[in-house]
Amino acid sequence: MASRTPMIKFLSLLIFSFAIVQMASAGDPDIITDFIVPAKANGTIDGNIFTYTGFRVLVGEAPPTAFKAMKASLAEFPTLNGQSVSYAVLQFPNGTTNPPHTHPRFAELLFLIDSTLEVGFVDTKNILFTQTLQTGDLFMFPKGLAHFQYNADAKNPALAISTFGSANAGTVSFPSTLFATGIDDNVLAVSFKTDMSTIQKLKVGPAPKP
């Protein structure tokens, strides 16, 4: 029995090493077919399952009064399952921001279609990288890093498109995550070196609408 111990340890190490490699290269799962037919297709395979019409409302639509993100990800467009791609249209009325947030699973490539946009991200050394984008510019936000976009123009709205190397890149918005999920006020007050009253005021903004 004792002679089997080194082999068991070796196999355990091998399995653990394989798991680490898998985690390091984690992404959307590979598929062994050309595509995955969404359940709602009921077995019907035609051009409709590859077409997403959710952005049609943008044509001729009046600009929103607050920042608005419209997504074509796995949730909205199930045919993206296994294809490692998704899309978002970002609308910025003048003076609005997409608050600091992260995408835990993949990087974001933003293309500014109209106006100017202040963008930035913070790396793991707490170094801030910022840029003022002009119409036609691209900007890359690395995977998992905190980043933001802000339309500093007081008069003109901005429009941008973002692509992701995942059908479900995920979004963790710091205001909502910190102040609208029930984290104890005292924990937040100590963390931000402020008082309970300030934390309670901050919670009013991101609180979910009834």
PDB file of C-alpha atoms in Angstrom:
ATOM      1  CA  MET A   1       0.000   0.000   0.000  1.00  0.00           C
ATOM      2  CA  ALA A   2       2.846   2.337   0.884  1.00  0.00           C
ATOM      3  CA  SER A   3       4.429   1.815  -2.540  1.00  0.00           C
ATOM      4  CA  ARG A   4       1.369   3.378  -4.161  1.00  0.00           C
ATOM      5  CA  THR A   5       1.728   6.632  -2.237  1.00  0.00           C
ATOM      6  CA  PRO A   6       4.316   8.271  -4.576  1.00  0.00           C
ATOM      7  CA  MET A   7       2.168   7.406  -7.603  1.00  0.00           C
ATOM      8  CA  ILE A   8      -0.950   8.844  -5.931  1.00  0.00           C
ATOM      9  CA  LYS A   9       0.962  12.009  -5.087  1.00  0.00           C
ATOM     10  CA  PHE A  10       2.261  12.216  -8.658  1.00  0.00           C
ATOM     11  CA  LEU A  11      -1.228  11.793 -10.122  1.00  0.00           C
ATOM     12  CA  SER A  12      -2.636  14.333  -7.673  1.00  0.00           C
ATOM     13  CA  LEU A  13       0.083  16.826  -8.639  1.00  0.00           C
ATOM     14  CA  LEU A  14      -0.555  16.151 -12.320  1.00  0.00           C
ATOM     15  CA  ILE A  15      -4.302  16.736 -11.938  1.00  0.00           C
ATOM     16  CA  PHE A  16      -3.696  19.880  -9.869  1.00  0.00           C
ATOM     17  CA  SER A  17      -1.231  21.233 -12.465  1.00  0.00           C
ATOM     18  CA  PHE A  18      -3.719  20.538 -15.246  1.00  0.00           C
ATOM     19  CA  ALA A  19      -6.421  22.402 -13.295  1.00  0.00           C
ATOM     20  CA  ILE A  20      -4.101  25.407 -12.867  1.00  0.00           C
ATOM     21  CA  VAL A  21      -3.389  25.470 -16.611  1.00  0.00           C
ATOM     22  CA  GLN A  22      -7.105  25.260 -17.346  1.00  0.00           C
ATOM     23  CA  MET A  23      -7.816  28.134 -14.954  1.00  0.00           C
ATOM     24  CA  ALA A  24      -5.036  30.234 -16.477  1.00  0.00           C
ATOM     25  CA  SER A  25      -6.437  29.744 -19.971  1.00  0.00           C
ATOM     26  CA  ALA A  26     -10.085  29.837 -18.945  1.00  0.00           C
ATOM     27  CA  GLY A  27     -12.484  31.322 -21.409  1.00  0.00           C
ATOM     28  CA  ASP A  28     -15.716  30.401 -23.104  1.00  0.00           C
ATOM     29  CA  PRO A  29     -15.910  26.603 -23.350  1.00  0.00           C
ATOM     30  CA  ASP A  30     -14.879  25.159 -26.693  1.00  0.00           C
ATOM     31  CA  ILE A  31     -17.658  23.518 -28.667  1.00  0.00           C
ATOM     32  CA  ILE A  32     -17.379  20.515 -30.981  1.00  0.00           C
ATOM     33  CA  THR A  33     -20.028  21.700 -33.438  1.00  0.00           C
ATOM     34  CA  ASP A  34     -20.169  24.714 -35.750  1.00  0.00           C
ATOM     35  CA  PHE A  35     -22.716  26.389 -33.482  1.00  0.00           C
ATOM     36  CA  ILE A  36     -25.240  25.662 -30.727  1.00  0.00           C
ATOM     37  CA  VAL A  37     -28.899  25.942 -31.674  1.00  0.00           C
ATOM     38  CA  PRO A  38     -30.811  27.938 -29.015  1.00  0.00           C
ATOM     39  CA  ALA A  39     -33.554  26.022 -27.228  1.00  0.00           C
ATOM     40  CA  LYS A  40     -36.133  28.602 -28.304  1.00  0.00           C
ATOM     41  CA  ALA A  41     -35.466  27.740 -31.959  1.00  0.00           C
ATOM     42  CA  ASN A  42     -37.441  24.504 -31.447  1.00  0.00           C
ATOM     43  CA  GLY A  43     -35.176  22.696 -33.894  1.00  0.00           C
ATOM     44  CA  THR A  44     -35.657  25.236 -36.697  1.00  0.00           C
ATOM     45  CA  ILE A  45     -32.280  26.207 -38.144  1.00  0.00           C
ATOM     46  CA  ASP A  46     -32.306  29.186 -40.492  1.00  0.00           C
ATOM     47  CA  GLY A  47     -30.948  32.726 -40.722  1.00  0.00           C
ATOM     48  CA  ASN A  48     -33.234  33.924 -37.935  1.00  0.00           C
ATOM     49  CA  ILE A  49     -31.229  32.230 -35.188  1.00  0.00           C
ATOM     50  CA  PHE A  50     -28.105  34.112 -36.292  1.00  0.00           C
ATOM     51  CA  THR A  51     -29.872  37.490 -36.368  1.00  0.00           C
ATOM     52  CA  TYR A  52     -30.251  39.842 -33.388  1.00  0.00           C
ATOM     53  CA  THR A  53     -32.750  42.679 -33.846  1.00  0.00           C
ATOM     54  CA  GLY A  54     -32.552  44.262 -30.400  1.00  0.00           C
ATOM     55  CA  PHE A  55     -30.575  47.261 -31.651  1.00  0.00           C
ATOM     56  CA  ARG A  56     -33.207  48.319 -34.163  1.00  0.00           C
ATOM     57  CA  VAL A  57     -34.686  50.620 -31.533  1.00  0.00           C
ATOM     58  CA  LEU A  58     -31.568  52.788 -31.834  1.00  0.00           C
ATOM     59  CA  VAL A  59     -32.590  53.866 -35.329  1.00  0.00           C
ATOM     60  CA  GLY A  60     -34.376  57.188 -35.024  1.00  0.00           C
ATOM     61  CA  GLU A  61     -34.520  56.936 -31.232  1.00  0.00           C
ATOM     62  CA  ALA A  62     -34.231  60.150 -29.204  1.00  0.00           C
ATOM     63  CA  PRO A  63     -31.040  60.274 -27.108  1.00  0.00           C
ATOM     64  CA  PRO A  64     -31.512  58.939 -23.568  1.00  0.00           C
ATOM     65  CA  THR A  65     -31.417  61.261 -20.567  1.00  0.00           C
ATOM     66  CA  ALA A  66     -29.024  59.005 -18.612  1.00  0.00           C
ATOM     67  CA  PHE A  67     -26.182  56.676 -19.532  1.00  0.00           C
ATOM     68  CA  LYS A  68     -27.523  53.590 -21.294  1.00  0.00           C
ATOM     69  CA  ALA A  69     -25.845  50.307 -22.237  1.00  0.00           C
ATOM     70  CA  MET A  70     -27.588  47.965 -24.654  1.00  0.00           C
ATOM     71  CA  LYS A  71     -26.059  44.497 -24.857  1.00  0.00           C
ATOM     72  CA  ALA A  72     -25.998  41.621 -27.292  1.00  0.00           C
ATOM     73  CA  SER A  73     -24.530  38.950 -25.033  1.00  0.00           C
ATOM     74  CA  LEU A  74     -25.456  35.355 -24.283  1.00  0.00           C
ATOM     75  CA  ALA A  75     -28.502  36.442 -22.277  1.00  0.00           C
ATOM     76  CA  GLU A  76     -29.963  38.510 -25.109  1.00  0.00           C
ATOM     77  CA  PHE A  77     -28.646  36.533 -28.085  1.00  0.00           C
ATOM     78  CA  PRO A  78     -28.407  32.806 -27.175  1.00  0.00           C
ATOM     79  CA  THR A  79     -26.816  31.859 -30.524  1.00  0.00           C
ATOM     80  CA  LEU A  80     -23.579  33.413 -29.186  1.00  0.00           C
ATOM     81  CA  ASN A  81     -23.199  30.372 -26.933  1.00  0.00           C
ATOM     82  CA  GLY A  82     -19.707  28.949 -27.524  1.00  0.00           C
ATOM     83  CA  GLN A  83     -18.698  31.693 -29.998  1.00  0.00           C
ATOM     84  CA  SER A  84     -16.549  33.814 -27.616  1.00  0.00           C
ATOM     85  CA  VAL A  85     -17.904  37.181 -28.740  1.00  0.00           C
ATOM     86  CA  SER A  86     -20.451  39.757 -27.577  1.00  0.00           C
ATOM     87  CA  TYR A  87     -21.314  43.375 -28.186  1.00  0.00           C
ATOM     88  CA  ALA A  88     -22.652  46.467 -26.440  1.00  0.00           C
ATOM     89  CA  VAL A  89     -23.815  49.905 -27.565  1.00  0.00           C
ATOM     90  CA  LEU A  90     -23.037  52.645 -25.037  1.00  0.00           C
ATOM     91  CA  GLN A  91     -24.968  55.929 -25.091  1.00  0.00           C
ATOM     92  CA  PHE A  92     -23.617  58.871 -23.104  1.00  0.00           C
ATOM     93  CA  PRO A  93     -25.767  61.997 -22.793  1.00  0.00           C
ATOM     94  CA  ASN A  94     -23.689  65.096 -22.091  1.00  0.00           C
ATOM     95  CA  GLY A  95     -22.039  65.029 -18.678  1.00  0.00           C
ATOM     96  CA  THR A  96     -22.780  61.353 -17.928  1.00  0.00           C
ATOM     97  CA  THR A  97     -20.548  58.459 -16.950  1.00  0.00           C
ATOM     98  CA  ASN A  98     -20.361  54.702 -17.060  1.00  0.00           C
ATOM     99  CA  PRO A  99     -19.249  54.269 -13.423  1.00  0.00           C
ATOM    100  CA  PRO A 100     -16.142  52.292 -12.448  1.00  0.00           C
ATOM    101  CA  HIS A 101     -16.663  48.600 -13.118  1.00  0.00           C
ATOM    102  CA  THR A 102     -14.880  45.439 -14.243  1.00  0.00           C
ATOM    103  CA  HIS A 103     -15.484  42.602 -16.695  1.00  0.00           C
ATOM    104  CA  PRO A 104     -14.066  39.579 -14.863  1.00  0.00           C
ATOM    105  CA  ARG A 105     -13.853  37.188 -17.785  1.00  0.00           C
ATOM    106  CA  PHE A 106     -12.560  39.130 -20.806  1.00  0.00           C
ATOM    107  CA  ALA A 107     -11.086  42.374 -22.098  1.00  0.00           C
ATOM    108  CA  GLU A 108     -13.159  45.146 -23.675  1.00  0.00           C
ATOM    109  CA  LEU A 109     -12.374  46.930 -26.939  1.00  0.00           C
ATOM    110  CA  LEU A 110     -14.255  50.221 -27.219  1.00  0.00           C
ATOM    111  CA  PHE A 111     -14.815  52.073 -30.503  1.00  0.00           C
ATOM    112  CA  LEU A 112     -15.993  55.703 -30.233  1.00  0.00           C
ATOM    113  CA  ILE A 113     -18.464  56.443 -33.005  1.00  0.00           C
ATOM    114  CA  ASP A 114     -19.371  60.022 -32.143  1.00  0.00           C
ATOM    115  CA  SER A 115     -18.105  62.944 -30.010  1.00  0.00           C
ATOM    116  CA  THR A 116     -15.338  62.684 -27.388  1.00  0.00           C
ATOM    117  CA  LEU A 117     -15.024  60.445 -24.334  1.00  0.00           C
ATOM    118  CA  GLU A 118     -12.787  60.401 -21.273  1.00  0.00           C
ATOM    119  CA  VAL A 119     -11.744  56.826 -20.472  1.00  0.00           C
ATOM    120  CA  GLY A 120      -9.394  55.137 -18.068  1.00  0.00           C
ATOM    121  CA  PHE A 121      -8.470  52.040 -16.101  1.00  0.00           C
ATOM    122  CA  VAL A 122      -6.421  51.188 -13.009  1.00  0.00           C
ATOM    123  CA  ASP A 123      -3.941  48.302 -13.085  1.00  0.00           C
ATOM    124  CA  THR A 124      -2.988  45.951 -10.260  1.00  0.00           C
ATOM    125  CA  LYS A 125      -0.253  48.387  -9.138  1.00  0.00           C
ATOM    126  CA  ASN A 126      -2.916  51.094  -8.698  1.00  0.00           C
ATOM    127  CA  ILE A 127      -1.581  53.058 -11.673  1.00  0.00           C
ATOM    128  CA  LEU A 128      -4.238  55.036 -13.533  1.00  0.00           C
ATOM    129  CA  PHE A 129      -4.143  55.139 -17.336  1.00  0.00           C
ATOM    130  CA  THR A 130      -6.415  57.712 -18.979  1.00  0.00           C
ATOM    131  CA  GLN A 131      -7.121  59.014 -22.451  1.00  0.00           C
ATOM    132  CA  THR A 132      -9.402  61.494 -24.204  1.00  0.00           C
ATOM    133  CA  LEU A 133     -10.841  59.653 -27.174  1.00  0.00           C
ATOM    134  CA  GLN A 134     -11.855  61.356 -30.401  1.00  0.00           C
ATOM    135  CA  THR A 135     -14.405  60.073 -32.902  1.00  0.00           C
ATOM    136  CA  GLY A 136     -12.999  56.974 -34.601  1.00  0.00           C
ATOM    137  CA  ASP A 137     -10.607  56.035 -31.781  1.00  0.00           C
ATOM    138  CA  LEU A 138     -10.293  52.584 -30.205  1.00  0.00           C
ATOM    139  CA  PHE A 139      -9.383  51.922 -26.573  1.00  0.00           C
ATOM    140  CA  MET A 140      -8.658  48.597 -24.860  1.00  0.00           C
ATOM    141  CA  PHE A 141      -9.620  47.867 -21.246  1.00  0.00           C
ATOM    142  CA  PRO A 142      -7.657  44.819 -19.976  1.00  0.00           C
ATOM    143  CA  LYS A 143      -9.538  41.853 -18.582  1.00  0.00           C
ATOM    144  CA  GLY A 144     -10.661  42.187 -14.976  1.00  0.00           C
ATOM    145  CA  LEU A 145      -9.279  45.693 -14.358  1.00  0.00           C
ATOM    146  CA  ALA A 146     -11.402  48.530 -12.980  1.00  0.00           C
ATOM    147  CA  HIS A 147     -12.277  51.071 -15.669  1.00  0.00           C
ATOM    148  CA  PHE A 148     -14.698  53.871 -16.549  1.00  0.00           C
ATOM    149  CA  GLN A 149     -15.943  56.125 -19.341  1.00  0.00           C
ATOM    150  CA  TYR A 150     -17.097  59.741 -18.964  1.00  0.00           C
ATOM    151  CA  ASN A 151     -18.607  62.184 -21.421  1.00  0.00           C
ATOM    152  CA  ALA A 152     -17.179  65.490 -20.209  1.00  0.00           C
ATOM    153  CA  ASP A 153     -18.783  67.442 -23.066  1.00  0.00           C
ATOM    154  CA  ALA A 154     -21.453  69.708 -21.581  1.00  0.00           C
ATOM    155  CA  LYS A 155     -23.404  69.962 -24.829  1.00  0.00           C
ATOM    156  CA  ASN A 156     -22.981  66.881 -27.012  1.00  0.00           C
ATOM    157  CA  PRO A 157     -23.881  63.215 -26.430  1.00  0.00           C
ATOM    158  CA  ALA A 158     -21.382  60.470 -27.192  1.00  0.00           C
ATOM    159  CA  LEU A 159     -21.927  57.060 -28.754  1.00  0.00           C
ATOM    160  CA  ALA A 160     -19.599  54.058 -28.501  1.00  0.00           C
ATOM    161  CA  ILE A 161     -19.558  50.355 -29.314  1.00  0.00           C
ATOM    162  CA  SER A 162     -17.793  47.766 -27.166  1.00  0.00           C
ATOM    163  CA  THR A 163     -16.830  44.229 -28.120  1.00  0.00           C
ATOM    164  CA  PHE A 164     -15.820  41.401 -25.795  1.00  0.00           C
ATOM    165  CA  GLY A 165     -13.989  38.122 -26.388  1.00  0.00           C
ATOM    166  CA  SER A 166     -16.696  36.245 -24.525  1.00  0.00           C
ATOM    167  CA  ALA A 167     -20.395  35.620 -24.963  1.00  0.00           C
ATOM    168  CA  ASN A 168     -20.752  36.457 -21.270  1.00  0.00           C
ATOM    169  CA  ALA A 169     -17.942  38.753 -20.134  1.00  0.00           C
ATOM    170  CA  GLY A 170     -19.819  39.758 -16.968  1.00  0.00           C
ATOM    171  CA  THR A 171     -20.011  43.210 -15.385  1.00  0.00           C
ATOM    172  CA  VAL A 172     -19.274  44.141 -11.778  1.00  0.00           C
ATOM    173  CA  SER A 173     -20.337  47.752 -11.223  1.00  0.00           C
ATOM    174  CA  PHE A 174     -18.712  49.122  -8.087  1.00  0.00           C
ATOM    175  CA  PRO A 175     -21.500  51.516  -7.010  1.00  0.00           C
ATOM    176  CA  SER A 176     -24.128  48.776  -7.216  1.00  0.00           C
ATOM    177  CA  THR A 177     -21.874  46.038  -5.852  1.00  0.00           C
ATOM    178  CA  LEU A 178     -20.762  48.063  -2.845  1.00  0.00           C
ATOM    179  CA  PHE A 179     -23.857  50.066  -1.982  1.00  0.00           C
ATOM    180  CA  ALA A 180     -26.859  48.080  -3.213  1.00  0.00           C
ATOM    181  CA  THR A 181     -26.141  44.507  -2.137  1.00  0.00           C
ATOM    182  CA  GLY A 182     -26.610  44.676   1.620  1.00  0.00           C
ATOM    183  CA  ILE A 183     -22.971  44.925   2.741  1.00  0.00           C
ATOM    184  CA  ASP A 184     -23.001  46.092   6.352  1.00  0.00           C
ATOM    185  CA  ASP A 185     -22.760  49.887   6.723  1.00  0.00           C
ATOM    186  CA  ASN A 186     -20.058  49.566   9.357  1.00  0.00           C
ATOM    187  CA  VAL A 187     -17.892  47.430   7.040  1.00  0.00           C
ATOM    188  CA  LEU A 188     -18.171  50.077   4.322  1.00  0.00           C
ATOM    189  CA  ALA A 189     -17.577  52.970   6.740  1.00  0.00           C
ATOM    190  CA  VAL A 190     -14.381  51.381   8.065  1.00  0.00           C
ATOM    191  CA  SER A 191     -13.220  50.422   4.565  1.00  0.00           C
ATOM    192  CA  PHE A 192     -13.699  53.942   3.187  1.00  0.00           C
ATOM    193  CA  LYS A 193     -12.562  55.663   6.396  1.00  0.00           C
ATOM    194  CA  THR A 194     -15.810  57.595   6.725  1.00  0.00           C
ATOM    195  CA  ASP A 195     -18.919  57.572   8.910  1.00  0.00           C
ATOM    196  CA  MET A 196     -22.159  55.603   8.770  1.00  0.00           C
ATOM    197  CA  SER A 197     -24.182  58.649   7.736  1.00  0.00           C
ATOM    198  CA  THR A 198     -22.048  59.174   4.625  1.00  0.00           C
ATOM    199  CA  ILE A 199     -22.371  55.505   3.667  1.00  0.00           C
ATOM    200  CA  GLN A 200     -26.156  55.667   4.038  1.00  0.00           C
ATOM    201  CA  LYS A 201     -26.280  58.697   1.766  1.00  0.00           C
ATOM    202  CA  LEU A 202     -24.151  56.908  -0.828  1.00  0.00           C
ATOM    203  CA  LYS A 203     -26.518  53.952  -0.728  1.00  0.00           C
ATOM    204  CA  VAL A 204     -29.463  56.080  -1.826  1.00  0.00           C
ATOM    205  CA  GLY A 205     -28.121  56.547  -5.374  1.00  0.00           C
ATOM    206  CA  PRO A 206     -27.393  52.946  -6.423  1.00  0.00           C
ATOM    207  CA  ALA A 207     -30.375  51.499  -4.520  1.00  0.00           C
ATOM    208  CA  PRO A 208     -32.505  49.246  -6.757  1.00  0.00           C
ATOM    209  CA  LYS A 209     -35.731  50.840  -7.982  1.00  0.00           C
ATOM    210  CA  PRO A 210     -38.894  49.187  -6.611  1.00  0.00           C
TER     211      PRO A 210
END
